[in-house]
């Protein structure tokens, strides 16, 4: 990938990391708060959830899920940033071809080109 493109992606990933980071902090606070409402006893909160499908607990669980997904995404963005530093960003880890810029723009943390991604998904099912 050309240096100018790498620099552009570096800026995009930096922005994206900042955005995810902020939303992660916000949601981690909500989890902490909800945890206090349950007396910090997560196991008890979970068993209550089985008995009573309360909306608070529903929110509690989706919040955890969201934070986990966002947390994982943040990690992927860190990895992508590392590849920018190494100069390997945008190279498919399957076939080592250049991943299209359109694909990278849509998915900044993409590690596989479209062909390899589709093959991976076919193999999974
Ligand atoms: Zn590939």
Tab-separated table of C-alpha atoms and ligand atoms in Angstrom:
chain	number	residue	atom	x	y	z
A	1	UNK	CA	0.000	0.000	0.000
A	2	UNK	CA	1.252	3.483	-0.782
A	3	UNK	CA	2.488	5.596	2.101
A	4	UNK	CA	-0.152	8.268	1.474
A	5	UNK	CA	-2.898	5.624	1.731
A	6	UNK	CA	-1.365	4.223	4.904
A	7	UNK	CA	-1.350	7.674	6.458
A	8	UNK	CA	-4.990	8.151	5.519
A	9	UNK	CA	-5.941	4.847	7.126
A	10	UNK	CA	-3.885	5.661	10.188
A	11	UNK	CA	-5.997	8.801	10.649
A	12	UNK	CA	-9.259	6.890	10.090
A	13	UNK	CA	-8.317	4.194	12.609
A	14	UNK	CA	-7.240	6.788	15.160
A	15	UNK	CA	-10.643	8.491	14.886
A	16	UNK	CA	-12.479	5.194	15.071
A	17	UNK	CA	-10.497	4.080	18.127
A	18	UNK	CA	-11.344	7.336	19.871
A	19	UNK	CA	-15.034	6.905	19.092
A	20	UNK	CA	-15.149	3.274	20.296
A	21	UNK	CA	-13.050	4.109	23.340
A	22	UNK	CA	-15.505	6.808	24.411
A	23	UNK	CA	-18.561	4.612	23.997
A	24	UNK	CA	-16.792	1.780	25.813
A	25	UNK	CA	-16.046	3.991	28.824
A	26	UNK	CA	-19.652	5.192	28.866
A	27	UNK	CA	-21.033	1.645	28.800
A	28	UNK	CA	-18.564	0.323	31.332
A	29	UNK	CA	-19.932	2.941	33.726
A	30	UNK	CA	-23.478	1.707	33.099
A	31	UNK	CA	-22.412	-1.873	33.850
A	32	UNK	CA	-20.799	-0.761	37.058
A	33	UNK	CA	-23.906	1.143	38.071
A	34	UNK	CA	-26.241	-1.746	37.220
A	35	UNK	CA	-23.943	-4.080	39.115
A	36	UNK	CA	-24.458	-1.998	42.229
A	37	UNK	CA	-28.211	-2.246	41.856
A	38	UNK	CA	-27.853	-5.992	42.057
A	39	UNK	CA	-25.627	-5.673	45.100
A	40	UNK	CA	-22.722	-6.568	42.846
A	41	UNK	CA	-23.844	-10.183	42.821
A	42	UNK	CA	-23.749	-11.074	39.145
A	43	UNK	CA	-24.674	-14.718	39.642
A	44	UNK	CA	-27.776	-13.735	41.594
A	45	UNK	CA	-28.683	-11.156	38.950
A	46	UNK	CA	-28.443	-13.858	36.362
A	47	UNK	CA	-30.707	-16.301	38.217
A	48	UNK	CA	-33.221	-13.497	38.785
A	49	UNK	CA	-33.172	-12.948	35.074
A	50	UNK	CA	-34.255	-16.535	34.483
A	51	UNK	CA	-37.199	-16.130	36.838
A	52	UNK	CA	-38.245	-12.632	35.901
A	53	UNK	CA	-37.582	-11.161	32.465
A	54	UNK	CA	-37.416	-7.605	33.799
A	55	UNK	CA	-36.522	-4.807	31.409
A	56	UNK	CA	-33.714	-3.570	33.679
A	57	UNK	CA	-31.991	-6.893	33.495
A	58	UNK	CA	-32.524	-7.050	29.778
A	59	UNK	CA	-30.732	-3.737	29.474
A	60	UNK	CA	-28.032	-4.991	31.810
A	61	UNK	CA	-27.320	-7.996	29.625
A	62	UNK	CA	-27.377	-6.133	26.312
A	63	UNK	CA	-25.027	-3.556	27.824
A	64	UNK	CA	-22.524	-6.236	28.741
A	65	UNK	CA	-22.811	-7.731	25.289
A	66	UNK	CA	-22.279	-4.342	23.695
A	67	UNK	CA	-19.237	-3.618	25.828
A	68	UNK	CA	-17.756	-6.994	24.980
A	69	UNK	CA	-18.310	-6.492	21.258
A	70	UNK	CA	-16.896	-2.983	21.417
A	71	UNK	CA	-13.989	-4.190	23.504
A	72	UNK	CA	-13.147	-6.824	20.953
A	73	UNK	CA	-13.478	-4.293	18.136
A	74	UNK	CA	-11.109	-1.935	19.925
A	75	UNK	CA	-8.588	-4.745	20.155
A	76	UNK	CA	-8.960	-5.392	16.412
A	77	UNK	CA	-8.370	-1.697	15.711
A	78	UNK	CA	-5.218	-1.832	17.844
A	79	UNK	CA	-4.030	-4.779	15.782
A	80	UNK	CA	-4.786	-2.867	12.578
A	81	UNK	CA	-2.770	0.077	13.888
A	82	UNK	CA	0.096	-2.290	14.608
A	83	UNK	CA	-0.040	-3.487	10.991
A	84	UNK	CA	0.140	0.113	9.816
A	85	UNK	CA	3.327	0.517	11.862
A	86	UNK	CA	4.716	-2.716	10.375
A	87	UNK	CA	3.711	-1.668	6.869
A	88	UNK	CA	1.648	-4.845	6.439
A	89	UNK	CA	-1.736	-3.136	6.717
A	90	UNK	CA	-4.107	-3.949	3.879
A	91	UNK	CA	-2.398	-7.226	3.018
A	92	UNK	CA	-4.674	-10.257	3.168
A	93	UNK	CA	-3.500	-12.696	5.845
A	94	UNK	CA	-4.916	-15.562	3.767
A	95	UNK	CA	-3.522	-15.087	0.248
A	96	UNK	CA	-1.221	-12.094	0.912
A	97	UNK	CA	-2.842	-10.068	-1.857
A	98	UNK	CA	-3.756	-6.442	-1.419
A	99	UNK	CA	-7.209	-5.999	0.143
A	100	UNK	CA	-9.244	-3.489	-1.883
A	101	UNK	CA	-9.297	0.031	-0.489
A	102	UNK	CA	-13.113	0.089	-0.632
A	103	UNK	CA	-13.243	-2.956	1.623
A	104	UNK	CA	-10.751	-1.473	4.064
A	105	UNK	CA	-12.639	1.794	4.176
A	106	UNK	CA	-15.845	-0.082	5.032
A	107	UNK	CA	-14.065	-2.323	7.530
A	108	UNK	CA	-10.929	-0.723	8.929
A	109	UNK	CA	-9.846	-3.842	10.807
A	110	UNK	CA	-10.232	-6.231	7.838
A	111	UNK	CA	-7.514	-8.885	7.760
A	112	UNK	CA	-8.851	-10.905	4.830
A	113	UNK	CA	-9.709	-9.958	1.271
A	114	UNK	CA	-13.266	-10.573	0.067
A	115	UNK	CA	-12.356	-13.891	-1.590
A	116	UNK	CA	-10.657	-15.306	1.519
A	117	UNK	CA	-13.396	-13.976	3.779
A	118	UNK	CA	-16.069	-15.681	1.683
A	119	UNK	CA	-14.078	-18.906	1.639
A	120	UNK	CA	-13.691	-18.743	5.433
A	121	UNK	CA	-17.439	-18.289	5.875
A	122	UNK	CA	-18.226	-21.135	3.481
A	123	UNK	CA	-15.858	-23.447	5.357
A	124	UNK	CA	-17.501	-22.612	8.656
A	125	UNK	CA	-20.913	-23.947	7.644
B	1	LIG	ZN1	-7.083	-13.222	0.432
